[in-house]
Amino acid sequence: MTVTAVTTQKPETAAQEVGAHRTPTQVLQELEAKAPKESAKSRKVLSEDRKASPVLVNLLRIAVVVVVFGGWELGTRTGHINAFFWSSPSRIFAKAQEQFAAGTFWGDIAYTMTSSVVGFILGTLIGTALGLSFWWSKTYAQTAEPFVIMFEALPKIALAPLIVLVLGVGIDSKIALAAALVLAIQALNAYSGVRTVDRDIIRMMNSLGASRMKIFRSVVIPSTLPWIISGLRVTIGLALAGAIVGEFIGSSQGLGYRIMYAGSVYDIALVWLGVFVLAILSVLLYIVVAFLEKRLGTQLSGKK
Amino acid sequence: MAAEIVEEDLGTVATGVAGSTLTVNNVGKSYNIAKTPKSPPEPTPVLQPVSITAPPGELVTIVGPSGCGKSTLFGIVAGLEEPTQGTVEIDGQDVTGTTGHVGYMLQKDMLLPWRSILDNVIIGLEVRGVKRSDAVAAARPLLQEYGLGDYEQARPAQLSGGMRQRAALLRTLLFNRPIMLLDEPFGALDAQTRLQMQLWLLEVQESFQKSIVFVTHDIDEAVLLSDRIYVMRGRPGYVAREIHVDLPKPRDTQITTTPEFTAYKDEVRSLLMDKGE
């Protein structure tokens, strides 16, 4: 026991003796001597906000399109890709000319656009109203919360057959599906907004003697709107998906119906055409919504 | 000069431009707080009964450490909270637990970010149902007079902290109540802006003769601004002393170096530092 104690103490006292002689400067100098040499090397930092060259980016984008479509076309011509299942860009292009010349395709586009946009607007309005209504009563809000969350979590697509059955194969069922998808998300967004309203501002408004209605209109609605607006970009895509699924289930018009029909008769070029048109439409809708978002966003935050 | 014009404009908007007497009679507050998660909630005082008087045109400061119940007292005077005991009176009329009698301003400017400065400062008048054109007519000269004329269409986010606080004070002023409660309004500003704002508040007080109750924990600020100081202490808080500040008015920064000023500061500081009950 005593022996071991002595031996373990020895290195400590030695270290203390050495330590006692070293000044802080020496400590740092010794540390520097031990540090690996590379770490001292200075290197150029890649600037985080260095801009990508727009010309290069655009060229690369074109290159991606050329490689994908060129490869696809080449693959089908050389027989590496089965043209029956995958079709080919040239066939799709020919199909597009044929379809747009016949005119029915425009009707399909208009049908799908109408149901998604109307569903989008309805879903946003109803969802926002629902979320905002939770501000008025905590009892009501807390009672409703689990049901709203359940409805949000539920894959609404599963309701599609039911909705089509109840509302028929007309445009109503497509609008309802699109709206249902948008509504749940925006209701929760609005509720989040309502819960984060600045309590001090409400206090200030109360001190002025403002009524509940006045506070709701002047404070709660404007401070909830950014939450709704930031949800728009996500929900516009969902509205389109809802409309398409509605058309899949039962319809006699629309891009979803056209794609479904083309698939069942193995007209793969038409399927692709439908998909490409949908892609273009969704990008267009996205751009419009992003523009609206920017406009409304600066209005509300006051930042230019 | 300009203040005269402003007062004329305000006259068309509302009554009670000048100050009234605010009397806080033995107001105390306790909350039901459970000391441990399992024990039943029991009444815990946060504010021992305090009595405060703010006569017309006086600036009364409440100085005290955090947690002494200053803000609770303010909430009660503003009518946002019910006191457990005591009454709040304005010119002898009992207004306990009712809102809309006083202008109220906090450290946070609480300007609505989606409104222009002009629309922000007239919100109190809007709540009172004053016609927008009348409210704007009253607000414009005030914004002009206090250096916000060029910013009436700007959004709060585009203004500096000092300017936002000025807008917040103008909003309180334009609510046009005889009594204004300012809860550490300059607490978040840098020292220089803060001093400017203090001098500006003295100027505003001079022209409008409102009764102002001002909460702060800055002793210099308290002595510079006040006609009387209530020093609060303890948890739950109580008023340790009422001090009348007999420094000449109008005041400016030069006064801060006088022996009288220092004497008042020492008195307040010794009260605040003194741990004895």
mmCIF file of C-alpha atoms in Angstrom, chain B:
data_model
loop_
_atom_site.group_PDB
_atom_site.id
_atom_site.type_symbol
_atom_site.label_atom_id
_atom_site.label_comp_id
_atom_site.label_asym_id
_atom_site.label_seq_id
_atom_site.Cartn_x
_atom_site.Cartn_y
_atom_site.Cartn_z
ATOM 1 C CA MET B 1 -44.543 76.958 -30.735
ATOM 2 C CA ALA B 2 -45.226 73.747 -32.557
ATOM 3 C CA ALA B 3 -46.702 72.241 -29.428
ATOM 4 C CA GLU B 4 -49.484 74.839 -29.528
ATOM 5 C CA ILE B 5 -50.495 73.818 -33.021
ATOM 6 C CA VAL B 6 -50.426 70.202 -31.971
ATOM 7 C CA GLU B 7 -52.662 70.824 -29.003
ATOM 8 C CA GLU B 8 -55.198 72.575 -31.189
ATOM 9 C CA ASP B 9 -55.301 69.592 -33.477
ATOM 10 C CA LEU B 10 -55.672 67.222 -30.586
ATOM 11 C CA GLY B 11 -58.525 69.244 -29.188
ATOM 12 C CA THR B 12 -60.723 68.202 -32.075
ATOM 13 C CA VAL B 13 -59.992 64.556 -31.412
ATOM 14 C CA ALA B 14 -60.622 64.001 -27.761
ATOM 15 C CA THR B 15 -60.925 65.341 -24.291
ATOM 16 C CA GLY B 16 -58.525 64.923 -21.431
ATOM 17 C CA VAL B 17 -55.368 66.086 -23.100
ATOM 18 C CA ALA B 18 -53.750 67.304 -19.919
ATOM 19 C CA GLY B 19 -53.079 65.150 -16.897
ATOM 20 C CA SER B 20 -55.443 63.791 -14.300
ATOM 21 C CA THR B 21 -54.725 62.508 -10.843
ATOM 22 C CA LEU B 22 -54.030 58.831 -10.650
ATOM 23 C CA THR B 23 -54.483 57.329 -7.224
ATOM 24 C CA VAL B 24 -53.509 53.792 -6.384
ATOM 25 C CA ASN B 25 -55.031 52.878 -3.022
ATOM 26 C CA ASN B 26 -53.534 49.977 -1.130
ATOM 27 C CA VAL B 27 -53.337 47.812 -4.214
ATOM 28 C CA GLY B 28 -52.018 44.347 -3.514
ATOM 29 C CA LYS B 29 -51.944 41.150 -5.510
ATOM 30 C CA SER B 30 -51.432 37.500 -4.763
ATOM 31 C CA TYR B 31 -51.545 34.523 -7.066
ATOM 32 C CA ASN B 32 -52.527 30.993 -6.247
ATOM 33 C CA ILE B 33 -49.288 29.135 -6.701
ATOM 34 C CA ALA B 34 -48.568 25.537 -5.809
ATOM 35 C CA LYS B 35 -45.232 25.534 -3.981
ATOM 36 C CA THR B 36 -44.487 21.956 -4.946
ATOM 37 C CA PRO B 37 -46.183 20.020 -7.761
ATOM 38 C CA LYS B 38 -48.160 17.962 -5.231
ATOM 39 C CA SER B 39 -49.235 20.568 -2.713
ATOM 40 C CA PRO B 40 -52.503 22.433 -3.277
ATOM 41 C CA PRO B 41 -52.167 25.973 -4.657
ATOM 42 C CA GLU B 42 -52.052 28.592 -1.949
ATOM 43 C CA PRO B 43 -52.260 32.358 -2.239
ATOM 44 C CA THR B 44 -48.781 33.791 -2.617
ATOM 45 C CA PRO B 45 -48.450 37.576 -2.519
ATOM 46 C CA VAL B 46 -46.453 39.134 -5.352
ATOM 47 C CA LEU B 47 -47.275 42.688 -4.400
ATOM 48 C CA GLN B 48 -47.854 43.967 -0.905
ATOM 49 C CA PRO B 49 -50.404 46.767 -0.623
ATOM 50 C CA VAL B 50 -48.943 49.909 -2.194
ATOM 51 C CA SER B 51 -50.342 53.403 -2.528
ATOM 52 C CA ILE B 52 -49.143 55.727 -5.236
ATOM 53 C CA THR B 53 -50.280 59.140 -6.384
ATOM 54 C CA ALA B 54 -49.540 60.778 -9.715
ATOM 55 C CA PRO B 55 -50.861 64.371 -9.775
ATOM 56 C CA PRO B 56 -51.574 66.130 -13.098
ATOM 57 C CA GLY B 57 -48.483 66.891 -15.123
ATOM 58 C CA GLU B 58 -46.137 64.996 -12.855
ATOM 59 C CA LEU B 59 -43.735 62.318 -13.903
ATOM 60 C CA VAL B 60 -43.688 59.669 -11.223
ATOM 61 C CA THR B 61 -41.104 56.912 -11.313
ATOM 62 C CA ILE B 62 -41.263 53.522 -9.702
ATOM 63 C CA VAL B 63 -37.755 52.194 -9.142
ATOM 64 C CA GLY B 64 -37.111 48.693 -8.013
ATOM 65 C CA PRO B 65 -35.289 45.467 -8.753
ATOM 66 C CA SER B 66 -36.757 42.843 -11.064
ATOM 67 C CA GLY B 67 -39.404 40.720 -9.436
ATOM 68 C CA CYS B 68 -40.634 43.376 -7.003
ATOM 69 C CA GLY B 69 -44.043 43.459 -8.672
ATOM 70 C CA LYS B 70 -43.628 46.662 -10.731
ATOM 71 C CA SER B 71 -45.068 45.126 -13.835
ATOM 72 C CA THR B 72 -47.904 43.506 -11.906
ATOM 73 C CA LEU B 73 -48.750 46.917 -10.483
ATOM 74 C CA PHE B 74 -48.741 48.333 -13.991
ATOM 75 C CA GLY B 75 -50.995 45.581 -15.265
ATOM 76 C CA ILE B 76 -53.439 46.432 -12.491
ATOM 77 C CA VAL B 77 -53.347 50.175 -13.166
ATOM 78 C CA ALA B 78 -53.859 49.529 -16.882
ATOM 79 C CA GLY B 79 -56.878 47.394 -15.989
ATOM 80 C CA LEU B 80 -55.393 44.241 -17.471
ATOM 81 C CA GLU B 81 -55.358 42.446 -14.125
ATOM 82 C CA GLU B 82 -57.649 42.535 -11.110
ATOM 83 C CA PRO B 83 -55.963 43.404 -7.827
ATOM 84 C CA THR B 84 -56.569 41.121 -4.862
ATOM 85 C CA GLN B 85 -57.185 44.228 -2.801
ATOM 86 C CA GLY B 86 -57.304 47.987 -3.180
ATOM 87 C CA THR B 87 -58.591 50.336 -5.856
ATOM 88 C CA VAL B 88 -57.306 52.382 -8.774
ATOM 89 C CA GLU B 89 -58.863 55.819 -9.156
ATOM 90 C CA ILE B 90 -58.573 58.492 -11.800
ATOM 91 C CA ASP B 91 -59.710 61.908 -10.585
ATOM 92 C CA GLY B 92 -61.555 60.144 -7.783
ATOM 93 C CA GLN B 93 -63.423 57.790 -10.126
ATOM 94 C CA ASP B 94 -62.951 54.079 -9.488
ATOM 95 C CA VAL B 95 -61.573 52.413 -12.619
ATOM 96 C CA THR B 96 -60.251 49.202 -11.019
ATOM 97 C CA GLY B 97 -60.105 46.317 -13.468
ATOM 98 C CA THR B 98 -61.251 48.263 -16.523
ATOM 99 C CA THR B 99 -59.111 49.049 -19.538
ATOM 100 C CA GLY B 100 -58.890 51.997 -21.889
ATOM 101 C CA HIS B 101 -58.199 54.680 -19.270
ATOM 102 C CA VAL B 102 -54.449 54.903 -19.599
ATOM 103 C CA GLY B 103 -51.854 54.860 -22.347
ATOM 104 C CA TYR B 104 -49.524 51.920 -21.849
ATOM 105 C CA MET B 105 -46.065 51.364 -23.239
ATOM 106 C CA LEU B 106 -43.511 48.610 -22.729
ATOM 107 C CA GLN B 107 -39.826 48.054 -23.393
ATOM 108 C CA LYS B 108 -40.875 46.209 -26.528
ATOM 109 C CA ASP B 109 -42.216 48.690 -29.054
ATOM 110 C CA MET B 110 -45.081 46.365 -30.035
ATOM 111 C CA LEU B 111 -45.534 48.129 -33.335
ATOM 112 C CA LEU B 112 -47.491 45.978 -35.741
ATOM 113 C CA PRO B 113 -44.986 45.023 -38.466
ATOM 114 C CA TRP B 114 -47.586 45.000 -41.237
ATOM 115 C CA ARG B 115 -48.737 48.552 -40.546
ATOM 116 C CA SER B 116 -47.049 51.765 -41.560
ATOM 117 C CA ILE B 117 -45.756 54.011 -38.783
ATOM 118 C CA LEU B 118 -48.707 56.319 -39.334
ATOM 119 C CA ASP B 119 -51.213 53.481 -39.009
ATOM 120 C CA ASN B 120 -49.372 52.214 -35.960
ATOM 121 C CA VAL B 121 -49.468 55.465 -34.036
ATOM 122 C CA ILE B 122 -53.193 55.971 -34.625
ATOM 123 C CA ILE B 123 -54.206 52.469 -33.535
ATOM 124 C CA GLY B 124 -55.387 53.689 -30.142
ATOM 125 C CA LEU B 125 -57.659 56.240 -31.781
ATOM 126 C CA GLU B 126 -58.850 53.567 -34.184
ATOM 127 C CA VAL B 127 -59.850 51.392 -31.228
ATOM 128 C CA ARG B 128 -61.673 54.348 -29.696
ATOM 129 C CA GLY B 129 -63.616 54.808 -32.915
ATOM 130 C CA VAL B 130 -62.126 58.150 -33.954
ATOM 131 C CA LYS B 131 -62.546 58.807 -37.677
ATOM 132 C CA ARG B 132 -59.400 57.933 -39.595
ATOM 133 C CA SER B 133 -59.138 61.375 -41.201
ATOM 134 C CA ASP B 134 -59.287 63.037 -37.759
ATOM 135 C CA ALA B 135 -56.749 60.600 -36.354
ATOM 136 C CA VAL B 136 -54.365 61.172 -39.260
ATOM 137 C CA ALA B 137 -54.782 64.934 -38.956
ATOM 138 C CA ALA B 138 -53.742 64.673 -35.299
ATOM 139 C CA ALA B 139 -50.895 62.237 -35.912
ATOM 140 C CA ARG B 140 -49.185 64.019 -38.826
ATOM 141 C CA PRO B 141 -48.023 67.132 -36.960
ATOM 142 C CA LEU B 142 -46.809 64.992 -34.067
ATOM 143 C CA LEU B 143 -44.817 62.714 -36.359
ATOM 144 C CA GLN B 144 -43.485 65.812 -38.071
ATOM 145 C CA GLU B 145 -42.581 67.505 -34.778
ATOM 146 C CA TYR B 146 -40.766 64.489 -33.385
ATOM 147 C CA GLY B 147 -38.674 63.583 -36.395
ATOM 148 C CA LEU B 148 -40.778 60.805 -37.876
ATOM 149 C CA GLY B 149 -42.441 62.922 -40.567
ATOM 150 C CA ASP B 150 -40.443 61.351 -43.374
ATOM 151 C CA TYR B 151 -41.162 57.868 -42.108
ATOM 152 C CA GLU B 152 -44.927 57.881 -41.738
ATOM 153 C CA GLN B 153 -45.298 55.407 -44.595
ATOM 154 C CA ALA B 154 -42.324 53.276 -43.514
ATOM 155 C CA ARG B 155 -42.733 49.935 -41.810
ATOM 156 C CA PRO B 156 -41.364 49.453 -38.272
ATOM 157 C CA ALA B 157 -38.689 47.057 -39.566
ATOM 158 C CA GLN B 158 -37.144 49.897 -41.568
ATOM 159 C CA LEU B 159 -36.631 52.100 -38.503
ATOM 160 C CA SER B 160 -33.908 52.141 -35.862
ATOM 161 C CA GLY B 161 -34.641 51.053 -32.306
ATOM 162 C CA GLY B 162 -34.797 54.615 -31.044
ATOM 163 C CA MET B 163 -37.194 55.688 -33.769
ATOM 164 C CA ARG B 164 -39.424 52.709 -33.099
ATOM 165 C CA GLN B 165 -39.592 53.582 -29.404
ATOM 166 C CA ARG B 166 -40.433 57.148 -30.353
ATOM 167 C CA ALA B 167 -43.241 55.851 -32.554
ATOM 168 C CA ALA B 168 -44.429 53.658 -29.686
ATOM 169 C CA LEU B 169 -44.447 56.639 -27.341
ATOM 170 C CA LEU B 170 -46.340 58.705 -29.910
ATOM 171 C CA ARG B 171 -48.891 55.909 -30.151
ATOM 172 C CA THR B 172 -49.305 56.071 -26.376
ATOM 173 C CA LEU B 173 -49.515 59.848 -26.508
ATOM 174 C CA LEU B 174 -52.046 59.822 -29.345
ATOM 175 C CA PHE B 175 -54.287 57.415 -27.486
ATOM 176 C CA ASN B 176 -54.804 60.693 -25.737
ATOM 177 C CA ARG B 177 -55.462 59.623 -22.212
ATOM 178 C CA PRO B 178 -54.530 61.879 -19.322
ATOM 179 C CA ILE B 179 -52.373 59.168 -17.799
ATOM 180 C CA MET B 180 -49.511 57.328 -19.434
ATOM 181 C CA LEU B 181 -47.812 54.232 -18.061
ATOM 182 C CA LEU B 182 -44.319 53.604 -19.362
ATOM 183 C CA ASP B 183 -42.803 50.278 -18.343
ATOM 184 C CA GLU B 184 -39.032 50.520 -18.876
ATOM 185 C CA PRO B 185 -39.622 52.072 -22.281
ATOM 186 C CA PHE B 186 -35.960 52.810 -22.974
ATOM 187 C CA GLY B 187 -34.525 49.661 -21.403
ATOM 188 C CA ALA B 188 -33.494 48.082 -24.689
ATOM 189 C CA LEU B 189 -31.817 51.134 -26.186
ATOM 190 C CA ASP B 190 -28.117 51.921 -26.278
ATOM 191 C CA ALA B 191 -26.866 54.515 -23.808
ATOM 192 C CA GLN B 192 -26.733 57.433 -26.248
ATOM 193 C CA THR B 193 -30.141 56.870 -27.798
ATOM 194 C CA ARG B 194 -31.485 56.330 -24.331
ATOM 195 C CA LEU B 195 -30.299 59.711 -23.133
ATOM 196 C CA GLN B 196 -31.778 61.375 -26.205
ATOM 197 C CA MET B 197 -35.066 59.653 -25.551
ATOM 198 C CA GLN B 198 -35.056 60.704 -21.900
ATOM 199 C CA LEU B 199 -34.522 64.323 -22.853
ATOM 200 C CA TRP B 200 -37.203 63.979 -25.489
ATOM 201 C CA LEU B 201 -39.639 62.541 -22.950
ATOM 202 C CA LEU B 202 -38.989 65.542 -20.677
ATOM 203 C CA GLU B 203 -39.777 67.798 -23.626
ATOM 204 C CA VAL B 204 -42.973 65.888 -24.429
ATOM 205 C CA GLN B 205 -43.977 66.003 -20.782
ATOM 206 C CA GLU B 206 -43.364 69.762 -20.747
ATOM 207 C CA SER B 207 -45.665 70.372 -23.718
ATOM 208 C CA PHE B 208 -48.472 67.927 -22.899
ATOM 209 C CA GLN B 209 -48.579 68.002 -19.103
ATOM 210 C CA LYS B 210 -49.736 64.376 -18.919
ATOM 211 C CA SER B 211 -49.443 62.401 -15.729
ATOM 212 C CA ILE B 212 -46.775 59.837 -16.433
ATOM 213 C CA VAL B 213 -45.954 56.784 -14.355
ATOM 214 C CA PHE B 214 -42.594 55.410 -15.355
ATOM 215 C CA VAL B 215 -41.042 52.118 -14.306
ATOM 216 C CA THR B 216 -37.287 51.711 -14.417
ATOM 217 C CA HIS B 217 -34.413 50.107 -12.583
ATOM 218 C CA ASP B 218 -31.991 52.771 -13.803
ATOM 219 C CA ILE B 219 -31.375 55.203 -10.924
ATOM 220 C CA ASP B 220 -29.964 57.973 -13.144
ATOM 221 C CA GLU B 221 -32.988 57.768 -15.380
ATOM 222 C CA ALA B 222 -35.320 57.918 -12.391
ATOM 223 C CA VAL B 223 -33.729 61.032 -10.893
ATOM 224 C CA LEU B 224 -33.356 62.821 -14.233
ATOM 225 C CA LEU B 225 -36.977 62.357 -15.252
ATOM 226 C CA SER B 226 -38.993 62.340 -12.055
ATOM 227 C CA ASP B 227 -40.957 64.758 -9.988
ATOM 228 C CA ARG B 228 -41.342 61.990 -7.477
ATOM 229 C CA ILE B 229 -39.844 58.568 -7.050
ATOM 230 C CA TYR B 230 -41.319 55.553 -5.353
ATOM 231 C CA VAL B 231 -38.591 53.131 -4.387
ATOM 232 C CA MET B 232 -39.845 49.566 -4.291
ATOM 233 C CA ARG B 233 -38.134 46.695 -2.559
ATOM 234 C CA GLY B 234 -38.542 43.087 -1.659
ATOM 235 C CA ARG B 235 -40.368 40.049 -2.866
ATOM 236 C CA PRO B 236 -43.318 40.525 -2.609
ATOM 237 C CA GLY B 237 -42.682 44.164 -3.300
ATOM 238 C CA TYR B 238 -43.628 47.139 -1.189
ATOM 239 C CA VAL B 239 -42.906 50.858 -1.407
ATOM 240 C CA ALA B 240 -39.902 51.606 0.768
ATOM 241 C CA ARG B 241 -39.979 55.367 0.348
ATOM 242 C CA GLU B 242 -41.532 58.192 -1.604
ATOM 243 C CA ILE B 243 -39.004 60.817 -2.670
ATOM 244 C CA HIS B 244 -39.896 64.231 -4.060
ATOM 245 C CA VAL B 245 -37.319 65.369 -6.550
ATOM 246 C CA ASP B 246 -36.997 69.139 -6.266
ATOM 247 C CA LEU B 247 -34.688 69.726 -9.183
ATOM 248 C CA PRO B 248 -35.490 72.673 -11.442
ATOM 249 C CA LYS B 249 -37.346 72.068 -14.685
ATOM 250 C CA PRO B 250 -36.777 72.023 -17.643
ATOM 251 C CA ARG B 251 -33.835 69.719 -17.099
ATOM 252 C CA ASP B 252 -30.990 68.724 -19.354
ATOM 253 C CA THR B 253 -27.844 66.630 -19.072
ATOM 254 C CA GLN B 254 -25.946 69.331 -17.168
ATOM 255 C CA ILE B 255 -28.092 68.679 -14.126
ATOM 256 C CA THR B 256 -26.639 65.194 -13.787
ATOM 257 C CA THR B 257 -23.336 66.609 -12.517
ATOM 258 C CA THR B 258 -24.831 68.785 -9.775
ATOM 259 C CA PRO B 259 -24.430 67.754 -6.102
ATOM 260 C CA GLU B 260 -28.228 67.758 -5.637
ATOM 261 C CA PHE B 261 -28.620 65.207 -8.411
ATOM 262 C CA THR B 262 -25.949 63.021 -6.878
ATOM 263 C CA ALA B 263 -27.575 63.307 -3.469
ATOM 264 C CA TYR B 264 -30.896 62.033 -4.843
ATOM 265 C CA LYS B 265 -29.100 59.208 -6.623
ATOM 266 C CA ASP B 266 -27.342 58.210 -3.416
ATOM 267 C CA GLU B 267 -30.605 58.224 -1.516
ATOM 268 C CA VAL B 268 -32.269 55.922 -4.048
ATOM 269 C CA ARG B 269 -29.249 53.680 -4.321
ATOM 270 C CA SER B 270 -28.853 53.258 -0.572
ATOM 271 C CA LEU B 271 -32.544 52.291 -0.347
ATOM 272 C CA LEU B 272 -32.166 49.733 -3.085
ATOM 273 C CA MET B 273 -28.920 48.300 -1.737
ATOM 274 C CA ASP B 274 -30.147 48.169 1.860
ATOM 275 C CA LYS B 275 -31.037 44.565 2.533
ATOM 276 C CA GLY B 276 -32.575 45.304 5.963
ATOM 277 C CA GLU B 277 -36.336 45.082 6.206
#
